[in-house]
Each structure stands twice: as C-alpha cells, then as structure tokens.
XYZ file of C-alpha atoms in Angstrom:
570
model
C 69.128 18.649 109.189
C 70.674 21.893 110.043
C 71.760 23.728 107.596
C 75.610 24.758 106.826
C 76.719 27.799 105.846
C 80.359 27.734 103.829
C 82.831 30.497 104.522
C 84.426 30.944 101.785
C 88.345 30.519 102.529
C 90.204 33.527 100.115
C 93.444 31.854 98.469
C 96.368 31.743 100.568
C 98.514 35.619 98.402
C 100.980 34.940 95.927
C 104.790 35.507 97.002
C 106.640 38.639 95.147
C 110.233 37.899 94.851
C 112.705 40.267 96.145
C 115.972 41.922 95.252
C 117.466 39.957 97.349
C 115.869 36.663 96.153
C 117.120 38.115 92.972
C 120.386 38.939 92.553
C 120.760 35.467 94.740
C 118.791 33.389 91.183
C 121.599 35.777 89.041
C 124.088 33.874 88.017
C 127.861 35.560 88.546
C 128.976 36.950 85.371
C 125.463 38.665 85.273
C 125.892 40.526 89.127
C 129.218 41.515 88.076
C 127.783 43.918 85.458
C 125.524 45.085 88.048
C 127.481 45.417 90.240
C 129.725 47.654 86.914
C 126.526 49.612 86.649
C 125.901 50.223 90.043
C 129.332 51.778 91.162
C 129.024 53.964 87.430
C 126.009 54.994 87.669
C 126.533 56.256 91.197
C 130.034 58.303 90.086
C 128.413 60.370 87.258
C 125.347 61.166 90.117
C 128.128 62.345 92.529
C 130.538 64.329 89.552
C 127.418 65.789 88.443
C 126.421 67.030 92.937
C 129.821 68.148 93.062
C 130.151 69.927 89.345
C 126.710 71.167 90.051
C 127.580 72.955 93.552
C 130.495 74.870 92.242
C 130.469 77.737 91.694
C 131.165 79.516 88.194
C 134.421 81.978 88.654
C 134.746 85.156 87.631
C 137.353 87.910 86.775
C 137.783 90.415 89.479
C 140.638 92.123 89.186
C 143.593 92.162 86.481
C 147.242 92.966 86.298
C 147.620 94.244 89.807
C 150.593 95.032 91.254
C 152.059 93.099 94.273
C 151.275 95.227 96.909
C 147.513 95.735 95.642
C 147.406 92.043 95.653
C 147.805 90.832 98.542
C 146.288 94.119 100.142
C 142.842 91.953 98.604
C 142.912 88.768 99.018
C 143.867 89.678 102.687
C 140.530 91.369 102.243
C 138.263 88.887 100.359
C 140.147 86.131 103.144
C 138.000 88.571 106.500
C 135.043 88.848 104.030
C 134.890 84.817 103.626
C 135.084 85.133 100.352
C 136.005 82.558 98.087
C 138.918 82.872 95.407
C 141.243 81.938 92.724
C 143.784 82.839 90.669
C 144.843 82.382 87.039
C 147.286 80.881 85.853
C 150.232 82.957 86.575
C 148.470 85.491 89.395
C 147.536 87.651 87.061
C 144.235 87.834 88.351
C 142.331 87.153 90.443
C 138.878 85.827 90.461
C 135.857 85.273 92.958
C 132.384 83.700 92.256
C 130.320 84.834 89.913
C 126.664 86.228 91.069
C 129.330 88.036 94.342
C 131.395 89.812 91.600
C 129.709 93.316 91.612
C 129.185 93.233 94.684
C 133.302 92.423 96.571
C 133.885 95.318 93.707
C 131.310 98.011 96.244
C 133.129 96.722 98.918
C 136.527 97.188 98.117
C 135.660 100.426 96.496
C 134.881 101.595 99.593
C 137.967 100.740 101.063
C 140.009 102.212 98.264
C 141.447 99.176 96.941
C 142.800 98.632 95.223
C 144.833 101.587 95.026
C 146.962 101.370 91.422
C 150.143 101.472 90.840
C 152.539 104.174 90.452
C 154.270 104.682 87.078
C 157.730 106.110 87.916
C 160.886 106.540 85.699
C 160.171 102.823 83.912
C 157.597 104.580 82.196
C 160.975 105.123 79.978
C 161.778 102.193 78.951
C 158.925 101.757 76.704
C 160.605 104.378 74.930
C 159.483 103.302 70.931
C 161.119 104.379 67.796
C 159.999 106.714 66.160
C 158.599 109.182 69.870
C 158.325 112.897 69.056
C 159.637 115.208 71.354
C 156.797 116.248 73.469
C 155.737 112.887 74.180
C 159.807 112.012 75.236
C 159.165 115.787 77.727
C 155.605 114.512 79.070
C 156.088 110.809 79.871
C 159.280 112.131 81.474
C 157.061 114.504 83.360
C 155.415 111.284 84.026
C 157.786 109.495 85.763
C 158.924 112.054 87.723
C 155.455 112.108 88.934
C 155.704 109.027 90.034
C 158.311 109.473 91.796
C 157.780 112.089 93.663
C 154.507 110.072 94.652
C 156.480 107.372 96.163
C 158.983 109.055 97.959
C 155.608 110.500 99.269
C 153.524 107.431 99.930
C 157.044 106.011 102.205
C 156.376 108.492 105.300
C 154.020 106.310 107.942
C 151.123 108.420 108.121
C 150.635 109.311 103.803
C 148.258 106.584 102.698
C 148.272 107.865 99.538
C 149.323 110.872 97.239
C 148.981 112.933 93.668
C 151.849 114.902 92.082
C 150.819 117.004 89.887
C 153.745 119.354 88.190
C 153.797 122.362 86.315
C 157.025 122.220 83.656
C 156.672 125.057 81.718
C 158.867 125.356 78.027
C 161.530 126.794 77.897
C 162.291 129.627 75.572
C 165.734 131.467 74.277
C 164.237 134.622 76.390
C 165.736 134.722 79.875
C 163.207 137.355 81.062
C 160.449 135.633 79.379
C 161.058 131.777 81.475
C 158.171 131.019 84.461
C 159.373 128.946 87.217
C 157.919 125.819 88.067
C 154.824 124.710 90.783
C 154.061 121.868 91.496
C 151.062 120.073 93.582
C 150.737 117.382 96.396
C 147.424 115.595 97.517
C 148.263 113.307 100.462
C 145.622 111.412 102.454
C 146.360 110.901 105.797
C 145.779 107.356 107.816
C 143.138 108.130 110.045
C 144.020 109.588 113.082
C 147.708 110.993 112.335
C 148.231 114.213 110.874
C 151.467 116.117 109.280
C 153.031 118.677 111.675
C 155.033 121.934 110.541
C 158.302 118.954 110.675
C 156.680 117.273 107.960
C 155.118 119.623 105.671
C 158.170 121.292 105.306
C 160.914 118.085 104.562
C 157.566 117.407 101.306
C 157.825 121.079 100.041
C 161.917 121.156 100.245
C 161.506 117.304 98.623
C 159.220 118.213 95.611
C 161.778 121.528 95.268
C 164.423 120.080 95.511
C 163.701 117.530 92.187
C 162.652 119.739 89.961
C 165.264 122.609 88.603
C 164.328 125.841 89.443
C 161.394 125.211 91.758
C 160.842 127.159 94.742
C 160.054 126.205 97.678
C 157.004 129.010 97.821
C 155.333 127.289 94.800
C 154.738 124.376 95.985
C 150.909 123.470 97.745
C 150.267 120.406 99.351
C 146.810 120.009 99.753
C 144.846 116.805 101.894
C 141.677 114.838 101.247
C 139.777 117.403 102.214
C 141.386 120.881 100.568
C 142.841 121.980 103.274
C 145.407 123.783 102.315
C 149.107 122.472 104.274
C 151.135 123.901 103.343
C 150.834 127.727 103.533
C 149.672 128.870 106.721
C 147.740 132.765 106.327
C 149.563 135.308 108.147
C 147.103 134.947 111.284
C 147.761 131.230 111.873
C 151.194 131.395 112.033
C 151.681 133.927 114.689
C 148.634 132.001 116.195
C 150.951 129.166 115.826
C 154.135 130.772 117.030
C 152.408 131.975 120.211
C 150.713 128.904 121.110
C 154.461 128.087 120.471
C 155.865 130.822 123.087
C 153.323 129.231 125.606
C 153.653 125.984 125.588
C 157.613 127.280 126.306
C 156.931 129.046 129.177
C 155.000 126.290 130.625
C 157.760 124.012 130.378
C 159.766 126.629 132.131
C 158.065 127.135 134.776
C 157.214 123.594 134.839
C 160.897 122.409 134.961
C 161.218 125.694 138.532
C 158.665 124.234 139.760
C 159.890 120.818 139.790
C 163.154 121.705 140.943
C 161.698 123.435 144.109
C 159.685 120.107 145.288
C 162.761 117.442 144.576
C 164.468 119.816 146.746
C 162.386 120.603 149.086
C 160.405 116.885 149.237
C 163.346 115.454 151.715
C 163.275 118.088 154.418
C 160.217 118.439 154.299
C 158.125 114.951 153.645
C 156.214 114.307 150.141
C 152.631 116.411 149.938
C 153.611 118.939 153.349
C 154.990 121.445 149.546
C 153.178 123.529 147.378
C 154.267 125.477 144.956
C 154.380 127.618 141.629
C 156.757 130.035 139.876
C 155.926 132.801 137.220
C 158.886 132.410 134.760
C 159.032 136.164 132.144
C 160.832 134.978 128.658
C 161.257 137.800 125.865
C 161.363 135.188 123.121
C 162.127 139.605 120.650
C 165.331 137.982 118.407
C 167.864 141.988 118.204
C 171.215 141.600 115.812
C 172.680 144.583 116.704
C 176.882 145.233 114.071
C 179.151 146.873 116.663
C 182.321 148.927 114.398
C 185.195 149.802 116.809
C 188.489 151.826 115.878
C 191.388 151.972 117.834
C 193.995 154.727 118.093
C 197.189 155.838 116.135
C 200.080 152.925 116.876
C 203.399 154.111 117.859
C 205.807 154.926 114.700
C 206.900 151.925 112.889
C 204.602 149.509 114.599
C 201.677 150.101 112.232
C 201.146 147.764 108.545
C 201.418 150.087 105.294
C 198.926 149.746 103.736
C 200.758 151.496 100.557
C 203.818 154.656 99.745
C 205.077 156.677 97.202
C 208.267 158.018 96.555
C 208.769 161.162 93.764
C 212.222 162.253 93.687
C 213.117 165.351 90.998
C 216.276 166.868 89.800
C 217.725 169.163 87.613
C 220.921 169.496 86.586
C 223.775 172.294 87.417
C 222.433 176.264 87.479
C 218.747 175.661 86.210
C 216.448 176.355 89.278
C 213.780 174.666 88.874
C 210.422 176.113 89.263
C 208.294 175.798 92.159
C 205.139 177.654 94.183
C 202.097 177.964 92.406
C 201.745 178.049 88.730
C 201.161 181.466 87.465
C 202.719 184.778 85.983
C 203.763 185.642 89.897
C 205.753 181.821 90.102
C 207.905 182.161 86.615
C 209.510 185.963 88.174
C 212.685 185.049 89.778
C 212.953 186.430 93.751
C 213.630 189.523 94.834
C 216.181 189.785 96.953
C 215.331 191.196 101.047
C 215.926 194.400 101.691
C 216.133 193.274 105.885
C 217.211 190.427 107.787
C 215.173 187.569 108.152
C 213.970 187.432 112.365
C 217.180 190.215 112.494
C 219.527 186.805 112.168
C 220.162 186.579 109.555
C 221.141 189.412 106.712
C 220.527 188.754 102.836
C 222.746 186.571 101.086
C 224.399 188.526 97.738
C 223.800 187.625 93.886
C 226.997 186.316 94.208
C 226.249 183.081 96.412
C 223.379 182.747 95.193
C 225.180 181.878 91.828
C 227.900 180.220 92.907
C 224.847 178.310 95.124
C 223.586 177.168 92.666
C 227.399 176.508 90.462
C 227.947 174.257 92.981
C 225.384 171.767 92.476
C 222.325 170.500 90.883
C 218.697 171.519 92.482
C 216.608 168.376 93.389
C 212.927 167.478 94.945
C 212.088 164.341 96.299
C 208.887 163.378 98.427
C 207.525 160.417 100.114
C 204.675 159.395 100.587
C 203.325 156.619 102.925
C 199.340 154.858 104.030
C 199.063 152.598 107.501
C 196.189 150.337 107.817
C 194.048 151.785 109.934
C 192.538 149.166 113.238
C 189.023 148.785 112.934
C 186.213 145.377 114.878
C 183.224 144.886 113.520
C 180.672 142.525 115.340
C 177.639 141.696 115.310
C 176.010 140.825 118.780
C 172.287 138.274 117.329
C 169.825 137.738 120.971
C 169.076 134.732 121.547
C 165.231 133.765 121.567
C 163.948 133.437 124.857
C 165.855 134.622 127.426
C 164.671 134.757 130.993
C 164.401 137.889 131.741
C 162.464 137.650 135.047
C 161.767 135.078 137.467
C 158.807 134.550 140.709
C 158.325 131.871 142.608
C 155.373 131.422 145.512
C 156.374 128.388 148.014
C 154.304 127.443 150.585
C 155.044 124.559 152.638
C 153.438 122.823 155.872
C 153.401 123.017 159.239
C 155.963 120.235 161.001
C 154.065 117.221 162.297
C 155.190 116.825 165.938
C 155.032 113.186 167.516
C 152.648 112.819 170.676
C 154.996 112.331 174.316
C 154.161 111.520 178.146
C 152.363 115.046 178.760
C 151.586 116.353 174.854
C 149.970 115.562 171.802
C 150.264 114.650 168.654
C 150.382 117.996 166.482
C 151.948 120.505 164.828
C 154.613 123.616 165.298
C 155.827 126.713 162.711
C 158.711 126.388 160.997
C 162.077 128.397 163.146
C 162.788 131.000 161.675
C 166.416 129.575 160.771
C 164.557 127.078 159.160
C 162.550 128.985 157.009
C 165.693 131.250 155.969
C 167.614 128.044 154.833
C 164.519 126.631 152.705
C 165.241 130.149 151.485
C 167.967 129.831 150.366
C 167.549 126.454 148.928
C 164.660 127.714 146.929
C 167.080 131.069 145.229
C 169.376 128.671 144.459
C 167.629 126.193 142.597
C 165.881 128.541 140.452
C 169.370 130.366 139.779
C 168.144 133.727 141.360
C 169.124 137.252 139.740
C 167.994 140.227 141.695
C 170.038 142.412 138.694
C 167.543 140.935 137.124
C 164.649 141.456 139.922
C 164.110 138.270 141.055
C 160.935 137.222 143.483
C 160.805 134.589 146.123
C 158.544 134.443 148.508
C 158.162 131.404 151.183
C 155.776 131.099 153.252
C 155.044 128.566 156.565
C 150.880 127.523 157.288
C 148.689 124.884 158.124
C 147.724 122.821 155.723
C 144.059 122.257 155.138
C 142.837 118.625 156.037
C 138.562 118.305 155.376
C 137.385 116.244 158.018
C 136.762 112.552 157.120
C 133.122 111.615 159.064
C 132.981 108.225 160.772
C 131.319 105.575 159.248
C 132.443 102.931 161.501
C 129.190 103.016 164.152
C 126.750 103.822 160.867
C 124.203 101.100 160.599
C 125.193 99.341 156.798
C 121.690 101.174 155.090
C 123.823 104.306 155.973
C 127.201 103.856 154.893
C 128.501 106.046 152.276
C 130.093 102.973 149.767
C 126.312 100.784 149.986
C 124.847 104.113 149.162
C 127.013 104.934 145.598
C 126.241 100.990 145.229
C 122.436 101.146 145.550
C 122.605 104.108 143.691
C 124.162 102.087 140.498
C 122.785 99.476 141.400
C 119.215 100.819 140.615
C 119.074 101.305 137.385
C 119.964 98.195 136.119
C 118.062 96.655 138.541
C 114.329 98.886 137.901
C 115.664 98.605 133.904
C 115.442 94.714 134.238
C 112.330 94.156 137.144
C 109.702 97.156 134.546
C 111.059 94.245 131.010
C 110.300 91.309 133.504
C 106.336 92.218 134.530
C 106.116 93.520 131.511
C 106.704 90.029 129.987
C 104.946 88.116 132.094
C 102.186 90.514 131.739
C 101.721 89.923 128.462
C 103.062 85.839 128.211
C 100.684 85.225 130.542
C 97.561 85.643 128.925
C 98.607 83.703 126.213
C 99.729 81.150 128.160
C 96.593 80.989 130.637
C 94.735 80.368 127.010
C 97.030 78.015 125.165
C 96.332 75.756 129.006
C 92.318 76.505 128.006
C 92.730 75.296 123.943
C 94.275 72.778 125.935
C 91.828 71.213 127.897
C 89.531 71.345 126.248
C 91.028 69.915 123.357
C 92.080 66.642 125.934
C 87.578 67.400 126.198
C 86.763 67.414 122.757
C 89.579 63.750 122.239
C 87.802 61.977 125.577
C 83.898 62.737 124.503
C 84.239 61.915 121.202
C 86.050 58.327 122.486
C 83.272 57.461 124.855
C 80.923 58.751 122.537
C 82.676 56.258 120.382
C 82.472 53.224 123.745
C 78.840 53.896 124.033
C 78.311 53.341 120.289
C 79.993 49.823 120.253
C 77.839 48.944 123.602
C 74.880 49.626 122.841
C 75.413 48.110 119.288
C 73.774 44.585 119.552
C 75.254 42.277 116.848
C 73.977 39.188 115.908
C 76.252 36.662 115.187
C 74.928 32.837 114.159
C 77.096 30.290 114.402
C 75.265 28.953 111.227
C 73.508 31.041 108.479
C 71.688 29.138 105.591
C 73.577 29.587 102.311
C 71.335 32.166 101.339
C 71.253 34.190 103.977
C 75.451 33.724 103.913
C 75.270 35.465 100.927
C 72.534 38.150 101.721
C 75.500 38.978 104.645
C 78.444 41.902 104.103
C 80.925 41.143 105.397
C 82.466 44.641 104.672
C 81.001 45.917 106.955
C 81.499 43.522 109.338
C 85.186 43.753 108.909
C 85.216 47.858 109.856
C 83.874 47.481 112.785
C 85.622 45.012 113.874
C 88.818 47.731 112.638
C 87.706 49.870 114.270
C 86.916 48.295 117.381
C 91.105 46.970 117.028
C 91.907 50.943 116.735
C 90.419 51.917 119.734
C 91.397 49.681 122.207
C 95.687 50.323 120.096
C 94.106 54.448 120.862
C 92.184 53.926 124.467
C 93.382 50.340 126.580
C 91.606 51.033 129.790
C 88.396 52.248 127.848
C 88.295 49.433 126.611
C 89.446 47.366 129.255
C 86.548 48.713 131.504
C 84.124 47.507 128.900
C 85.357 44.689 128.706
C 85.261 44.525 132.328
C 81.695 45.703 132.577
C 80.537 43.561 130.023
C 81.615 40.048 132.647
C 80.000 41.246 135.048
C 77.232 41.435 133.557
C 76.877 46.194 134.222
C 73.886 47.179 131.904
C-alpha cells in the first residue's frame, strides 16, 4: 500500500475591512461628524500653509513725500519686490528678509531724495522762539525755496543752496555783503550752458537783498566751479564763438552761391569756397560839434542883464579907473580934437550940467551856444572783406550723328554772367576789397572698373562678403571642431560602458539559466509523511520565485530553454 503524503493547506487570510466598508457600516450622524472634522482639519491645514508662505513685512521708509514715494514704488515694481502700505500711506513695507538689500539698492540710485522744506517752516513757529531761531528758520525757508526753483530746471536732478547772511549792525562801513553757494547735480548726459548758469546766479542774487551776482558760486557734483571761469577760459570760449560765427557766415555765402548756380549748370557741377574776414572789435566814439554864430535876433537868449544909474542935476558922477587921478576934474583941452571941434568953454559945460541929469545904462545879453554831441558805437562782427572762389565743371554735350557725347568749356560770356551772379549773391563791395574768382575746368571722375565680365569669385562684392563672413565662420568651425574633439571620446567611452554592462547582464542571465538547466529537481508524486516533514518547502518556493522572475525579465531565454527541453536537446 503506497503512502500518501499530507500536504498542509494554509488557512485562508482573514479579510481586513477597508475604509469604504467602515464608512458604509457607519450611521448618518457618525458620517456627518467625521465629515465636519475632516473639513475643519483641511481648513486648518490650508490656513497654516498660506500663513507660513506669507512673508513678514517690515518698514522700508516712512514719512516720504509724494514725489519720493512714487519714485520708490516705481523702482520696487521694476525690481519685482512685493510691497504694501501702512494705514494712511505713511510708510512703505517690504519683506523683512529684503529690507537692507532694497535700501542699499535704492541708495545707489539716490532714493529717497528727501523733501525740500520751504517757507512752510515758518508756519510751525512755537511760542517763545528767540530772534536767532527766527532768523535761522527764515534762512532755511529761503534756501528751500531757492532749491525748489533750481530743481525745476530740466537739466538739474537735485540741488542744494547755502546762504551766508551776516548780521547787520548800525555801522554802515562795517556791514558785510551776503553770499551764496549752489551745488547742482545734473542728469546723465546733460549740461548747463552759460545762459542757464547766469539765470541761476541772478535768481539767487535777486532773492537776497544787497547780494552781488559775483558773490554767488555754482558748483556741480564733481566739485567743478561753473559760475566763474578763469580769464583764459573766458577768452577761449569767446574765440570759439567767434570762429563758429565766421564759419556760419562762410557757410551761408557758400550755400547762396550753390543755390544760384546749380540750376544753371546742374547739381554737383559747382564747387565754391568763401573766406570772410570779420571784425569783432568794439569801438565807442563821442563827437561834439559847435555850429557857427547865428544871425542877430534868431538865437536863443540864455540870460540878460540891464544896469541903469542916474544922478541929480549939477552932480558929476564918478567915472574912470578908481584912483587919485580919476577923482580930479578934467582939464580943458588946448587943442581941437582932430582939428575939427573946438574945446567947449567952461560956461557951456556948466550950462550942460545945469540943463539936465547925468545917467548911465549897461545891458548884457547872453545867447545859447549850439552844440551837438554824438556817441558812435561800432558793432561787433562787421564783415571787413569777402573772398569767393568758384569752380564750374565743363558743360556736357549730347551725342550727335557725327560726334560722340562729351564736354566742352563755357564761353567767356557765360563765365562773365556767372561771375556777376556770384558778386550779387555775396554782396560784392569793391571799396572794402572783395574779390570773386570763377574758374571753368573739367572735374576729375575716377574710372570705375567694369566687373560685369569678371567671374563670381573675383567680383569685389563677393570678395567683401567673403572677408566679412570669414571671421565668424572660422570661429564657428573652430568651436565645432573643438566640441567634436572633446565630446567624441566621451561618447565612445559611454557607448563602450553600455556595451560592457549589457554583456555582463547577458552573461549573468545565461549563467542563471544554465544553473537552472543543470539543476536536477526531484519531484516525487507521493512522499511519506516522515519524508514530507524532512522536505523544506521554503527553498522550493525560492527557486520557483527565481524562475518566475527570470521568465518575466527575459521571456525569450526561458522560451528557448523550454523549447530545448521539449526537443530533448542536451
């Protein structure tokens, strides 16, 4: 009787109920409670997640004016930095971990610039302020107002004004004049011309009483003095201005000549050069002219004086030069005057004195003297002399039946007419020495080689294109060769490594299959109970698992093995 081996049958696994089965076994109130708990837990988790992601904000700047606040907000948006305002917009807040970084980056751009306080500082005067503090506040307010005015210029980015206002005392000789210093920072690429500098100087000098414009100094952010240039620099600037004016005058005359002659001879057939001598000296002259005496009765009376003196009858008025001789009565003449009139007798003199009074009358009239005073001031930049040189190309001649196309010289009449046109154009003046020289000559035209019959590789355009593209193409080829030289060995080593790894894997699999083939498995139909107890099912199960794994990983090899088994191959 053959023995029958008892094969132990494992107990079926106990099914563990899943969460769906547990949920199905619950009643409705329990389900609601668990659902509410899950919703609350999810809300707590979501809030904790968003709260942990929200950064801690700190104050970046506070107390900013609108202009600085707008500039900082625009810069923060450009830097992709999140920000927010406090209540009332008094401060700008950014993440705490970026406060110092943002401050330094804004400082490199000059932000915030700071608010400029003007005369509104006088509105906050408190009770009991001293005279010194009041003067100081007034000075600060005046400096702020001047700073605002200067910053309104297009070229000025920022400015600072320093005023020196000395204390005035009762002694006029000891009083000091005020002075000012202005520091301006300009936008990149902009400058202040002399007119703008003079405007800043006069703006400051006119805002402070008794300030001389020479006492105002203007500096830029590099420390260069802009308001008062040295004498040499001023002379150099004046020379440059004179040179620019002369060039402008010459260009104007040259353009006039071209505009008058080009319609006649054609564009490009006229060349003109003009040299102008300009007098930049300034002269002042005063002329005083006196006209000759006018006719009597037509002159203007300036002053008139009349003196009259009268005496009683028989009284002789003193006459003559004061002295002893004039006090004596005159003696009778012994000889007739000019032999015509006899000397009067004493009786006749007495009778004349007795017959009437003796008097004296003097009249002095002063007339105005005609005078004409002229002040003549010579203008700067007067043209002293103009020299013009004009060259006109030969006149082109069209082709005829017996003559080819070409050029010919202008006739003397045409040259004379063109010369007259040039003279009228530049305002020719023979008295000041102007000169005009017009020449007729053929213009030199460079020969252009004919490249139509040249091969493609000899044409200048192709050669220039090759020269232009040679450098980038050569660099690209060199880089490509370098990359190939460096990458090819690495690719070869990688391919060799992959091939070696594949070979090793095939060898391992082949060895495993050989081991399975060479292994002789004894599979008895029935085993005794004592033999079944000696058998180790664990090893058998392991071997079966290895075989299944090999069949899944390399089914082709397993199929070949089974095929060999079926065919009876060794």
